[in-house]
PDB file of C-alpha atoms in Angstrom:
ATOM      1  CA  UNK A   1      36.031 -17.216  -5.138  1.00 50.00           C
ATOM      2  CA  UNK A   2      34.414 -19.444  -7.677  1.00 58.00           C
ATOM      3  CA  UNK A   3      31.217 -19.512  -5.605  1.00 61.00           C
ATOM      4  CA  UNK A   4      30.971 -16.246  -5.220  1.00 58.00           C
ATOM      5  CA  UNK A   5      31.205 -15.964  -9.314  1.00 60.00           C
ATOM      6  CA  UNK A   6      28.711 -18.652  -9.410  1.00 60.00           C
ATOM      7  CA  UNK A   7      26.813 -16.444  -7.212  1.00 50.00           C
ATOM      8  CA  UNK A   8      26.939 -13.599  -9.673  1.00 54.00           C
ATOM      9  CA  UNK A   9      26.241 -15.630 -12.887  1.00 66.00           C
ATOM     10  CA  UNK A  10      23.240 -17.087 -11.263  1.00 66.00           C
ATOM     11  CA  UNK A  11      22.075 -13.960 -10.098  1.00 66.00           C
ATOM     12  CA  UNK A  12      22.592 -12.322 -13.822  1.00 72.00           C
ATOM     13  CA  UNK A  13      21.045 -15.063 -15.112  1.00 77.00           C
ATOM     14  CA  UNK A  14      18.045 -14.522 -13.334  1.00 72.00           C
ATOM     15  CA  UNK A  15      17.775 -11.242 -13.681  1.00 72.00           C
ATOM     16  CA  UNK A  16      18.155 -11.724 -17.636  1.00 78.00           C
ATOM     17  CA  UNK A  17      15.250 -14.110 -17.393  1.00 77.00           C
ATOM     18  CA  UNK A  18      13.012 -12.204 -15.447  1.00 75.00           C
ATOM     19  CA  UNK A  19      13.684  -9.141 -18.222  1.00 78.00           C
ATOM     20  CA  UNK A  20      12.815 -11.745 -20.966  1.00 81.00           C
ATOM     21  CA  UNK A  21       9.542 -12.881 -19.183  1.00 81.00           C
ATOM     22  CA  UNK A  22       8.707  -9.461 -18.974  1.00 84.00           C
ATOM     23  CA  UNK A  23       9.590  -8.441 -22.568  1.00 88.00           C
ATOM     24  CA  UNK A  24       6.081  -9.547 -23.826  1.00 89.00           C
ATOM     25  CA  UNK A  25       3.928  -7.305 -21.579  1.00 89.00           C
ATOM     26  CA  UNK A  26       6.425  -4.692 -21.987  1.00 89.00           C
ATOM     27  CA  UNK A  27       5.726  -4.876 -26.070  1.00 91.00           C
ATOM     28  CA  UNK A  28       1.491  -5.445 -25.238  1.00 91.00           C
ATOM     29  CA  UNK A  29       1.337  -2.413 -22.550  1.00 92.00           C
ATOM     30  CA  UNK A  30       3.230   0.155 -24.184  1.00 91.00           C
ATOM     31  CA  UNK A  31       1.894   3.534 -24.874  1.00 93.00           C
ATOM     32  CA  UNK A  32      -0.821   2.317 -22.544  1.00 95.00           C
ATOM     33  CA  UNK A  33      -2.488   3.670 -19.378  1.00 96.00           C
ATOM     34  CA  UNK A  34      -2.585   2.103 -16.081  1.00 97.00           C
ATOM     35  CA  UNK A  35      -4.137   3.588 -13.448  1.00 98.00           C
ATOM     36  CA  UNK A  36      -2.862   3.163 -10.097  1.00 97.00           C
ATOM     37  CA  UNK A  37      -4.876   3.569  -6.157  1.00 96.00           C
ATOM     38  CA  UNK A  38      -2.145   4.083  -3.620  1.00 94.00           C
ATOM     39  CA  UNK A  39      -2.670   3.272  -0.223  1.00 86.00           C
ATOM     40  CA  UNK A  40      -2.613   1.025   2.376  1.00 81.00           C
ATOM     41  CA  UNK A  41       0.876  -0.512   3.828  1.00 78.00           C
ATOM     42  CA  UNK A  42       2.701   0.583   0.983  1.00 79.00           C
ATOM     43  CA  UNK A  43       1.611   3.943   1.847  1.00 84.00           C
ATOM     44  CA  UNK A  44       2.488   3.428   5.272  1.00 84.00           C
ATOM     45  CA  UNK A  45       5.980   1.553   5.266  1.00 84.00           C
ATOM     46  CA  UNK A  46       9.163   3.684   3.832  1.00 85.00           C
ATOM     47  CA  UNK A  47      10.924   0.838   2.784  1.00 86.00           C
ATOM     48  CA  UNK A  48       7.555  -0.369   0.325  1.00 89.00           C
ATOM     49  CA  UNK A  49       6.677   3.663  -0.491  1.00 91.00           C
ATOM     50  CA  UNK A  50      10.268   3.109  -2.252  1.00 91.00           C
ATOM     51  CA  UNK A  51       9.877   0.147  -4.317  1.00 91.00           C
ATOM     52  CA  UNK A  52       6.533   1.170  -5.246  1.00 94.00           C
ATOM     53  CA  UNK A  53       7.908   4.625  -6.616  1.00 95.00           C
ATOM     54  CA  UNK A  54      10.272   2.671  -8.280  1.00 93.00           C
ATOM     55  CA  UNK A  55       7.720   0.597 -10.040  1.00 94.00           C
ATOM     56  CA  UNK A  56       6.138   3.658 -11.376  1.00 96.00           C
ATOM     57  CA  UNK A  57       8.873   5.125 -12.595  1.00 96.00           C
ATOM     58  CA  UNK A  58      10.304   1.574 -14.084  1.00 94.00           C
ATOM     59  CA  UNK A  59       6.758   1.602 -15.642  1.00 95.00           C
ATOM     60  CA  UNK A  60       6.933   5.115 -17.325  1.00 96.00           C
ATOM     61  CA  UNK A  61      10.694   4.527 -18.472  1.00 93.00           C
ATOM     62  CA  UNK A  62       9.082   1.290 -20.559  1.00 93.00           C
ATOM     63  CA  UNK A  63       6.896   3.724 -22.084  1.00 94.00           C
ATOM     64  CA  UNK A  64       3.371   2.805 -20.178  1.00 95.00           C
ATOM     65  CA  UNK A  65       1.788   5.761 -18.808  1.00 97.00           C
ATOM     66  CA  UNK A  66       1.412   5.956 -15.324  1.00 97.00           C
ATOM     67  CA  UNK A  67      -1.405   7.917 -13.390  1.00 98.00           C
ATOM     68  CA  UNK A  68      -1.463   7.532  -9.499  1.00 98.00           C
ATOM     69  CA  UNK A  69      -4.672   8.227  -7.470  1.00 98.00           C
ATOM     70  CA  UNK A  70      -4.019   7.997  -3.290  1.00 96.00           C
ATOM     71  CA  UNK A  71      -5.657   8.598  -0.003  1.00 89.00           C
ATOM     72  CA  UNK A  72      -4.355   9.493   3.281  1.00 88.00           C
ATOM     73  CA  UNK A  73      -6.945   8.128   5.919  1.00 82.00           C
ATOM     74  CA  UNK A  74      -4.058   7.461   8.468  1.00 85.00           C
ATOM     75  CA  UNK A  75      -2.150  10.844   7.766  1.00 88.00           C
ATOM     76  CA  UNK A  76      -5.440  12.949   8.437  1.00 90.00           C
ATOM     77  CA  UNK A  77      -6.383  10.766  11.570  1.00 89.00           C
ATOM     78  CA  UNK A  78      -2.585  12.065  12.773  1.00 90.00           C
ATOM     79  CA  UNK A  79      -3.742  15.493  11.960  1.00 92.00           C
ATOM     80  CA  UNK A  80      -7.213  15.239  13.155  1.00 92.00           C
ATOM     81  CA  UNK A  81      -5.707  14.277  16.510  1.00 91.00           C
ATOM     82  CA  UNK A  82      -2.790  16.842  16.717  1.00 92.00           C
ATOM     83  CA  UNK A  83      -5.526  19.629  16.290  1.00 91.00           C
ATOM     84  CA  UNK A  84      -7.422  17.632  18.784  1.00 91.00           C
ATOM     85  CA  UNK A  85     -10.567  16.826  16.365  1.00 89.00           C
ATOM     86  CA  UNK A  86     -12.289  13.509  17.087  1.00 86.00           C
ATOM     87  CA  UNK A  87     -12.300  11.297  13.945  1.00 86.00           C
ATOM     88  CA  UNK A  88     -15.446   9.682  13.325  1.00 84.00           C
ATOM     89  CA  UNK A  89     -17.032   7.184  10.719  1.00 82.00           C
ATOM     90  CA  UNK A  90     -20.730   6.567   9.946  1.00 79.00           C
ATOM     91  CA  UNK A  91     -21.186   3.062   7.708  1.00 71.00           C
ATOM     92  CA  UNK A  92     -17.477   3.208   6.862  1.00 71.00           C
ATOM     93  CA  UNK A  93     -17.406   6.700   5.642  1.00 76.00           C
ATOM     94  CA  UNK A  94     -15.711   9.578   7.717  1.00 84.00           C
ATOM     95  CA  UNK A  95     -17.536  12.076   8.981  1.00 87.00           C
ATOM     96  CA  UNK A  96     -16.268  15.235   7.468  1.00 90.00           C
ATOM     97  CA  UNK A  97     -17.724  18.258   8.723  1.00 91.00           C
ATOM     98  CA  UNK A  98     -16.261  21.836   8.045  1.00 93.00           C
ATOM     99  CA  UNK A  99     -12.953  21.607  10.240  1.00 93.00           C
ATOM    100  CA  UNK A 100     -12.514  18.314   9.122  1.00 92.00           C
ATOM    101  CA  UNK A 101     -12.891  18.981   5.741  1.00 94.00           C
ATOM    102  CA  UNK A 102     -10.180  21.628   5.663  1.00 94.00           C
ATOM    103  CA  UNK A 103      -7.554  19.180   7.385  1.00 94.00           C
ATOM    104  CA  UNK A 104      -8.505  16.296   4.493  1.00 94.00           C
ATOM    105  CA  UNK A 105      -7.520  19.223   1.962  1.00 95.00           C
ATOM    106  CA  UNK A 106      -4.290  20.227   3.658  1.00 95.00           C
ATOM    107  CA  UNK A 107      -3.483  16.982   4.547  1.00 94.00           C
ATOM    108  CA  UNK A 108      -4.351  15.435   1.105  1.00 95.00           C
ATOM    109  CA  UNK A 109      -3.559  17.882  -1.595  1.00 95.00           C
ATOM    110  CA  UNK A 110      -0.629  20.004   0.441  1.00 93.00           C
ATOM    111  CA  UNK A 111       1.165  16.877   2.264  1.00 94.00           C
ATOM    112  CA  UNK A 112       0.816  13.427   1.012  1.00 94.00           C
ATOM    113  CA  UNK A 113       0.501  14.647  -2.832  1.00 96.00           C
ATOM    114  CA  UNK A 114       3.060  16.436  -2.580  1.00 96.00           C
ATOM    115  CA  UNK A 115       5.462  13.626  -0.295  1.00 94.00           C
ATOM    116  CA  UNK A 116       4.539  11.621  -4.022  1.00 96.00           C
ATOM    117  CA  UNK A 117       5.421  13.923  -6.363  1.00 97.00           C
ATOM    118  CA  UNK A 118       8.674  14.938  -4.614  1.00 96.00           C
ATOM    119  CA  UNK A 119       9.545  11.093  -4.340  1.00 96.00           C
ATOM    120  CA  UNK A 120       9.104  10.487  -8.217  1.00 97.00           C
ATOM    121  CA  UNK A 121      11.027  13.362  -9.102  1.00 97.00           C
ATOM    122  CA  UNK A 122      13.824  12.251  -6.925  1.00 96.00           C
ATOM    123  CA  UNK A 123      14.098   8.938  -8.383  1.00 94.00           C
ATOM    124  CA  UNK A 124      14.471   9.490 -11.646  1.00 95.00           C
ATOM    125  CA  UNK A 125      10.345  10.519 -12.801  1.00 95.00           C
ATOM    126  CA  UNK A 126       8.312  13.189 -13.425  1.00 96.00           C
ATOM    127  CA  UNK A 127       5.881  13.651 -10.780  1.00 97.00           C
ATOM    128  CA  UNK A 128       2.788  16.551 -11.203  1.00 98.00           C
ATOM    129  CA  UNK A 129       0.454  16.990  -8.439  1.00 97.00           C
ATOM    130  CA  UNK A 130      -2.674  17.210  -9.084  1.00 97.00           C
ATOM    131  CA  UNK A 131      -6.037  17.261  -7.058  1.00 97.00           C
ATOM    132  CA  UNK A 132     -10.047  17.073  -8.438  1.00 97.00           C
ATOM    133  CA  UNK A 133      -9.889  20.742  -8.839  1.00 97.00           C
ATOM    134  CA  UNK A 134      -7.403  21.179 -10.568  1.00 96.00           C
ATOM    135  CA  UNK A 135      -8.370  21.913 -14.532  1.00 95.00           C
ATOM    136  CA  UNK A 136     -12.381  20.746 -13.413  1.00 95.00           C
ATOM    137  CA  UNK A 137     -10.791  17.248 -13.335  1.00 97.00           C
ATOM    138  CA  UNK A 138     -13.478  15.887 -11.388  1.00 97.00           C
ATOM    139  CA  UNK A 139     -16.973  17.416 -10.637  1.00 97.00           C
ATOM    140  CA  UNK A 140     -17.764  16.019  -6.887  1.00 96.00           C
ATOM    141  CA  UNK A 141     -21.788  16.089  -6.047  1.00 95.00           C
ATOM    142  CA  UNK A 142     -22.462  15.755  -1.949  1.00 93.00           C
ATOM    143  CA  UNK A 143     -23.105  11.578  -1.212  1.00 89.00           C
ATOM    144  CA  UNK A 144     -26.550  11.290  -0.251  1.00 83.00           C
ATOM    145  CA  UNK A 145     -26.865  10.350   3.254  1.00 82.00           C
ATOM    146  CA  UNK A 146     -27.355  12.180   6.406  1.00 78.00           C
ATOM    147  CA  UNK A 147     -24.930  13.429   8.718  1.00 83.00           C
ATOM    148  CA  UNK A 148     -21.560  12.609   7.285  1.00 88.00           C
ATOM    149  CA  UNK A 149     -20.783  16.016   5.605  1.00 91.00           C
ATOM    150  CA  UNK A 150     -18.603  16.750   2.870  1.00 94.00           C
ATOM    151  CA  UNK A 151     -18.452  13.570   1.790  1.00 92.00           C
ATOM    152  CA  UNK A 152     -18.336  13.266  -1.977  1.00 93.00           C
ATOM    153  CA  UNK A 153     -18.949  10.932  -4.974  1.00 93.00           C
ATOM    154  CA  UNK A 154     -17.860  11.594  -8.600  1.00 96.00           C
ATOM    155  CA  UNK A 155     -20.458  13.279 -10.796  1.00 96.00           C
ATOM    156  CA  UNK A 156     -18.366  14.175 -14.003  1.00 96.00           C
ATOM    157  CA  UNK A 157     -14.804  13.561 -14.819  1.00 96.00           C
ATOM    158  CA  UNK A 158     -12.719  15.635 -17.167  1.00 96.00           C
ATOM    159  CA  UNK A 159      -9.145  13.884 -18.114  1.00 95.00           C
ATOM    160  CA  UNK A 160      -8.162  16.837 -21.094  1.00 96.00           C
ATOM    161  CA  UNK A 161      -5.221  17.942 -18.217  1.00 96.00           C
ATOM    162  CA  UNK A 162      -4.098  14.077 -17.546  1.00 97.00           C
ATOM    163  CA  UNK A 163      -4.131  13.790 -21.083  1.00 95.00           C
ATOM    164  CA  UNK A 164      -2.053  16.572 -21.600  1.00 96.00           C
ATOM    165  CA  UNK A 165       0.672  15.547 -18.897  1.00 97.00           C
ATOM    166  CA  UNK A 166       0.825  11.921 -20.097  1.00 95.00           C
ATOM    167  CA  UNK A 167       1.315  12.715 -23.764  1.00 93.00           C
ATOM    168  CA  UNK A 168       4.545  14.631 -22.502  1.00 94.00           C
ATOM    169  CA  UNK A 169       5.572  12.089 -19.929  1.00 93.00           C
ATOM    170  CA  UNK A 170       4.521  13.443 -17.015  1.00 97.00           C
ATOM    171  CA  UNK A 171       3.487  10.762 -14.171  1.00 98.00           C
ATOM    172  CA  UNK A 172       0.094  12.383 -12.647  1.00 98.00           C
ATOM    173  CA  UNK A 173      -0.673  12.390  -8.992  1.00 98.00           C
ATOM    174  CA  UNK A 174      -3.851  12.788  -7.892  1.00 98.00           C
ATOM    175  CA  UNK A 175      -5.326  13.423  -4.642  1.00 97.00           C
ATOM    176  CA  UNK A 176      -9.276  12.522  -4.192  1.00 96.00           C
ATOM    177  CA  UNK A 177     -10.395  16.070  -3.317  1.00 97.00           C
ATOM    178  CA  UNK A 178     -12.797  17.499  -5.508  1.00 97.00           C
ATOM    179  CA  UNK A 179     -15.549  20.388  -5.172  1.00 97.00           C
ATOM    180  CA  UNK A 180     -18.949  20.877  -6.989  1.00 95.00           C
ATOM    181  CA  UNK A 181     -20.197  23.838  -9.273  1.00 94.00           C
ATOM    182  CA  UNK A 182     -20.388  26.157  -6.387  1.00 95.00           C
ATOM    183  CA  UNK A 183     -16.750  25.495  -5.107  1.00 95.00           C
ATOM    184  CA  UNK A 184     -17.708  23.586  -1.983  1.00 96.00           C
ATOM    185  CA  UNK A 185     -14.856  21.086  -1.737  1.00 96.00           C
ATOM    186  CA  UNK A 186     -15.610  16.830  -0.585  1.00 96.00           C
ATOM    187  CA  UNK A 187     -14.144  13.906   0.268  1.00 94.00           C
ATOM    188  CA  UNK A 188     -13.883  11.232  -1.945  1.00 94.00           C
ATOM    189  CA  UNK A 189     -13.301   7.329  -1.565  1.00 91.00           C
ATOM    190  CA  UNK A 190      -9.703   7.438  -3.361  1.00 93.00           C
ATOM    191  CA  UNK A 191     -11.094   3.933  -4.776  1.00 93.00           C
ATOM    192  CA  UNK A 192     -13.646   5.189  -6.024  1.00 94.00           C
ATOM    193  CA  UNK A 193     -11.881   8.419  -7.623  1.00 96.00           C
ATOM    194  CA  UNK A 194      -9.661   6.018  -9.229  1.00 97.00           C
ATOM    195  CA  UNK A 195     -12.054   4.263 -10.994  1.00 96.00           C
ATOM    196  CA  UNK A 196     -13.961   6.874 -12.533  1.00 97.00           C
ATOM    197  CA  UNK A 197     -10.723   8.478 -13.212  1.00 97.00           C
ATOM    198  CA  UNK A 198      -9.333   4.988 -15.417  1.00 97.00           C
ATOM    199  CA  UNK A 199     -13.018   4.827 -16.955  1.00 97.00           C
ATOM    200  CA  UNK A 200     -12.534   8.487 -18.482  1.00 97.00           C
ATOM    201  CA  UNK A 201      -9.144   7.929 -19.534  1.00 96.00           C
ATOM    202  CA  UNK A 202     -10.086   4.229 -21.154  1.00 95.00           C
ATOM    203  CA  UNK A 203      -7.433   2.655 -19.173  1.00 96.00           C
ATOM    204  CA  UNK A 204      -6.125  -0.177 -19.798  1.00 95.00           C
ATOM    205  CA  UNK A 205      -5.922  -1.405 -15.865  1.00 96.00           C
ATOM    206  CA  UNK A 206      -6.707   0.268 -12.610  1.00 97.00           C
ATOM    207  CA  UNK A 207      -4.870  -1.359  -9.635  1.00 97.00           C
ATOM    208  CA  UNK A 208      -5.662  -0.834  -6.639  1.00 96.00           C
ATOM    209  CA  UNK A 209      -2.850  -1.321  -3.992  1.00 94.00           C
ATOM    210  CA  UNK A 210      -4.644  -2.831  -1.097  1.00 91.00           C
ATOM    211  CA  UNK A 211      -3.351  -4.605   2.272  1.00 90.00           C
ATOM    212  CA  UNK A 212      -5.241  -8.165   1.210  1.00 89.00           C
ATOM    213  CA  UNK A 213      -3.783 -10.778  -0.918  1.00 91.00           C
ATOM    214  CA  UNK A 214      -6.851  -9.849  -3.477  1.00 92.00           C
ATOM    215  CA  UNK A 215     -10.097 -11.501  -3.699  1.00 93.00           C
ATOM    216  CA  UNK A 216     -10.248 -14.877  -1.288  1.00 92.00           C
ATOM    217  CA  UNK A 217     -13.076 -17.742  -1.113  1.00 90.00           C
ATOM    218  CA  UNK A 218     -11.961 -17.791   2.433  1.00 87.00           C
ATOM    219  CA  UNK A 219     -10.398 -14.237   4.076  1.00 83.00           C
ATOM    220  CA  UNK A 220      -8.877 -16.496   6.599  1.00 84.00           C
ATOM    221  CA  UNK A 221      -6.796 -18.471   3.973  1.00 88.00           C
ATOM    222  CA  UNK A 222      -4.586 -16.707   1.601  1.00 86.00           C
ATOM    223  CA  UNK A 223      -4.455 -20.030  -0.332  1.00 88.00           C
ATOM    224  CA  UNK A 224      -7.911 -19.157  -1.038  1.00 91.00           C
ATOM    225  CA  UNK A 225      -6.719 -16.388  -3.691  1.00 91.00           C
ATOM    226  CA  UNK A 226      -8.904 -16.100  -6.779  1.00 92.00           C
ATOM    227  CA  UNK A 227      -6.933 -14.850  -9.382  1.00 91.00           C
ATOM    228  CA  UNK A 228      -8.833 -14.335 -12.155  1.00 92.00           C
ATOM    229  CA  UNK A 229     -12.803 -13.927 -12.548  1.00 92.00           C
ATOM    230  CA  UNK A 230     -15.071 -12.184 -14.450  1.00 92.00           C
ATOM    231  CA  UNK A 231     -17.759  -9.158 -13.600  1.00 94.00           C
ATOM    232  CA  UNK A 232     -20.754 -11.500 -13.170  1.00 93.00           C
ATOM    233  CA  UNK A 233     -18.493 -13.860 -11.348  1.00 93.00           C
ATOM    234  CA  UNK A 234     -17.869 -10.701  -9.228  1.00 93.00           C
ATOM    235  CA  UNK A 235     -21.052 -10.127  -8.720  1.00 93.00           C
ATOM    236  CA  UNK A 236     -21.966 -13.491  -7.955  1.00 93.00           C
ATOM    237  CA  UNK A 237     -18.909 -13.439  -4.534  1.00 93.00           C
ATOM    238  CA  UNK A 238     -20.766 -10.599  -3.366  1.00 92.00           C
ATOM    239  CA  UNK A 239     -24.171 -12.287  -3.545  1.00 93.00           C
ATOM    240  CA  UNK A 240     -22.763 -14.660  -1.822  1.00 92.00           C
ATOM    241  CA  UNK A 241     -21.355 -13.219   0.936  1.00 90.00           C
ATOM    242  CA  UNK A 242     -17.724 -14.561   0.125  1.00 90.00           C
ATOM    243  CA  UNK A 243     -17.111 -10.762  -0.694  1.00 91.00           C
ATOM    244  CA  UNK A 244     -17.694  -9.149   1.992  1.00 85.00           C
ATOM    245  CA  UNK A 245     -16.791  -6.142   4.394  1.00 81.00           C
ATOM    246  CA  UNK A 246     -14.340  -3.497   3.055  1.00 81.00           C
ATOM    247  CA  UNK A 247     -13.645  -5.801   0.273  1.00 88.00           C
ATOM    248  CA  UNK A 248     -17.625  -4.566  -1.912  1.00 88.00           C
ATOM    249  CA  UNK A 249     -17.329  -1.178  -2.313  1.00 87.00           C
ATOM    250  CA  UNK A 250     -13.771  -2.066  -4.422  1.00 92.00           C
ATOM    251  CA  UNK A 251     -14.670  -4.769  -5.817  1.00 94.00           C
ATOM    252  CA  UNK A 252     -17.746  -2.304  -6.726  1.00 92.00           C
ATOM    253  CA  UNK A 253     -15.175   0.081  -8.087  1.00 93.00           C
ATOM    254  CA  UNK A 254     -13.368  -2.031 -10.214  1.00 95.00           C
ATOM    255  CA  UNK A 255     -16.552  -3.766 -12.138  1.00 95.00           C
ATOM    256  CA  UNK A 256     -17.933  -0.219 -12.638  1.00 94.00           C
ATOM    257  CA  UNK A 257     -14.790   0.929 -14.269  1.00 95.00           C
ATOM    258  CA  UNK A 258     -14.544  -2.626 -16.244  1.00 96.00           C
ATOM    259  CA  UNK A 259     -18.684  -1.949 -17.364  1.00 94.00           C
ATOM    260  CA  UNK A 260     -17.160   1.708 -18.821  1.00 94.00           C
ATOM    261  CA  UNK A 261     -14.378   0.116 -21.014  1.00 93.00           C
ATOM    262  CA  UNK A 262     -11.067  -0.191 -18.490  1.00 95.00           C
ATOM    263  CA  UNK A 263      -9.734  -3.656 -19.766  1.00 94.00           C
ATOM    264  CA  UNK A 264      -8.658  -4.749 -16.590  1.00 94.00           C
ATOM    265  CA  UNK A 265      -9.087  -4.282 -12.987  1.00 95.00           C
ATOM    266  CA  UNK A 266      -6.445  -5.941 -10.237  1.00 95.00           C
ATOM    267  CA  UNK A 267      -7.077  -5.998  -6.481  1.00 95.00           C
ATOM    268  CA  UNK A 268      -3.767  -6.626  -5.348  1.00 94.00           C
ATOM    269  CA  UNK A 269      -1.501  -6.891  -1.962  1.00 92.00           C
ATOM    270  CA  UNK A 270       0.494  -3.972  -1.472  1.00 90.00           C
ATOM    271  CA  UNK A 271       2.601  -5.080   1.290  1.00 91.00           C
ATOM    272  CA  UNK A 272       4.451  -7.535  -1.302  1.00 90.00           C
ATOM    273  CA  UNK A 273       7.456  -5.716  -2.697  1.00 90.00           C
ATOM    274  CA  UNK A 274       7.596  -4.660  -6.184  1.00 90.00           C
ATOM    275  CA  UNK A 275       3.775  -5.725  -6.614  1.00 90.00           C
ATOM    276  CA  UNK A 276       3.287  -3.944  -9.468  1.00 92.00           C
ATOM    277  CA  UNK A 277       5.900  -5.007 -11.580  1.00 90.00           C
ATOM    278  CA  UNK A 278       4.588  -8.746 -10.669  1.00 88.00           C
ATOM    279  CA  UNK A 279       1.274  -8.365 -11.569  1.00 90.00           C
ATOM    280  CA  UNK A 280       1.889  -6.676 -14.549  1.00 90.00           C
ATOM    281  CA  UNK A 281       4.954  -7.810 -16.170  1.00 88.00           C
ATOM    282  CA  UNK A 282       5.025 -11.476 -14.802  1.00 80.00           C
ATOM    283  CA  UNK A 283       3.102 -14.479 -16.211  1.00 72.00           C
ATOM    284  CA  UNK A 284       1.622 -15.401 -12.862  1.00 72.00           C
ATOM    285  CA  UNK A 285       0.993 -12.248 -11.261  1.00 76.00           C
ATOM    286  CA  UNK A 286       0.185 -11.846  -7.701  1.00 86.00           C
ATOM    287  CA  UNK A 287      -3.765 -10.744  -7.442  1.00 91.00           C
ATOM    288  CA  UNK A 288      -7.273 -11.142  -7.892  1.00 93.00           C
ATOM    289  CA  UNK A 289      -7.840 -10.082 -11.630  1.00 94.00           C
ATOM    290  CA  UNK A 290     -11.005  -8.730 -12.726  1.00 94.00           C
ATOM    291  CA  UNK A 291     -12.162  -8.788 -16.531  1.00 94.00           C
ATOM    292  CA  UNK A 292     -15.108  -7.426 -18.371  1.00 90.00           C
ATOM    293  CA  UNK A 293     -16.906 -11.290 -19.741  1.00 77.00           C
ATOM    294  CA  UNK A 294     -15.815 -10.440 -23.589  1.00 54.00           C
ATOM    295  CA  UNK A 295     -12.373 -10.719 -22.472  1.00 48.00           C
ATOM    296  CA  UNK A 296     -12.573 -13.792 -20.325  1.00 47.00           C
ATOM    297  CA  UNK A 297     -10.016 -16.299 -21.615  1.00 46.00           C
TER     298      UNK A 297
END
């Protein structure tokens, strides 16, 4: 019996120290905004998709605000192969002709958006769904390159409707659809969306969820981790080739939302539970942590 108490008092007393630790960041990030790129594993695995809905909600309850950007690549290859369409990529991008297009759209907007919001608002949060469209949130122009269809990049982002949610604690979720000024809906990296979106709202992070550790010196050691660096030092790993692969276009993202005034930008391993709360509210955190060279301590 007197283990088991000892048990319990150790366990409290953890738990009261971790609070305490966190207490700090709590006071520093309050009334902030942190912008958030779901995907990956966490995305993927039920047991993660619930601690990272948790994490949101823990962060809105401690009075940050919240906004949650996400994909769906492996959902629309499920759907692209139920309605027997071939899937196809051309230098990483999917192909999204017509057909395709309208699956991304269901898939994205009516399905996994709405999965999110419904998971927030049964823990506890206040989930809205929201998709580019929706209150000309974000303008999409057609990615120049042949032969990959409605693929889209951002061309002008509008964050009056985000604003409006977050000032009465709503948590935002947006899906990376978006159409241009005739209507046409695209595609858009979710990384990428999530950037632009933190740059217009003057964030103070983006994190993006990711299934790497962050940014290595060697991908083949986790040891390797870098966890903090700066945007030429950014620069510099992908000059280098020690950024490389999937890893440039979001490490890409992150230093073009740092060069339009987010604070911070975290590349950070998803399949870890409660990854959020660590990098944020823990003195060690857990990623690869990207600053703007002012703000290099």
């Amino acid at each position: 019996m007197s283990s088991e108490n000892e048990y319990i008092q150790e366990a409290d007393a953890t738990r009261v120290r971790v609070l305490s630790e966190a207490l700090p960041y709590i006071q520093q990030f309050a009334g902030r905004t942190v912008v958030i790129k779901y995907g990956g594993a966490a995305m993927k695995d039920s047991s993660l998709k619930d601690k990272v809905i948790r994490d949101i909600i823990f962060l809105a309850c401690v009075g940050v605000h919240p906004v949650v950007v996400h994909g769906g690549g492996p959902e629309i290859n499920t759907w692209l192969d139920k309605l027997g369409i071939e899937p196809q990529f051309k230098d990483g991008l999917r192909v999204t002709d017509a057909p395709t297009m309208d699956v991304v759209e269901m898939v994205l907007v009516g399905r996994v958006n709405k999965e999110l919001v419904s998971l927030i608002n049964q823990a506890g949060g206040q989930g809205v769904g929201l998709c580019g469209k929706d209150g000309n949130l974000v303008k999409a122009r057609r990615v120049d390159k042949d032969d990959i269809g409605f693929v889209g990049e951002v061309s002008k982002v509008n964050v009056k409707i985000v604003h409006s949610l977050v000032t009465n604690n709503y948590i935002p979720v947006i899906s990376s659809v978006a159409a241009d000024d005739t209507g046409q809906a695209y595609n858009i990296n979710a990384d990428t969306f999530a950037g632009e979106v933190a740059a217009a709202l003057g964030a103070e992070k983006l994190i993006l969820l990711t299934d790497t550790p962050g940014i290595l010196e060697n991908y083949q050691d986790p040891s390797t981790l870098i966890t903090k660096l700066d945007i030429k030092q950014a620069r510099d790993l992908i000059a280098q080739g020690i950024v490389a692969g999937g890893m440039i276009p979001k490490v890409n993202c992150c230093v073009r939302s740092l060069a339009q005034g987010v604070r911070a930008a975290h590349i950070i391993d998803g399949r870890i539970p409660h990854a959020l709360l660590l990098e944020i509210f823990s003195d060690r955190g857990i990623g690869s942590m990207i600053v703007a060279s002012e703000y290099q301590s």
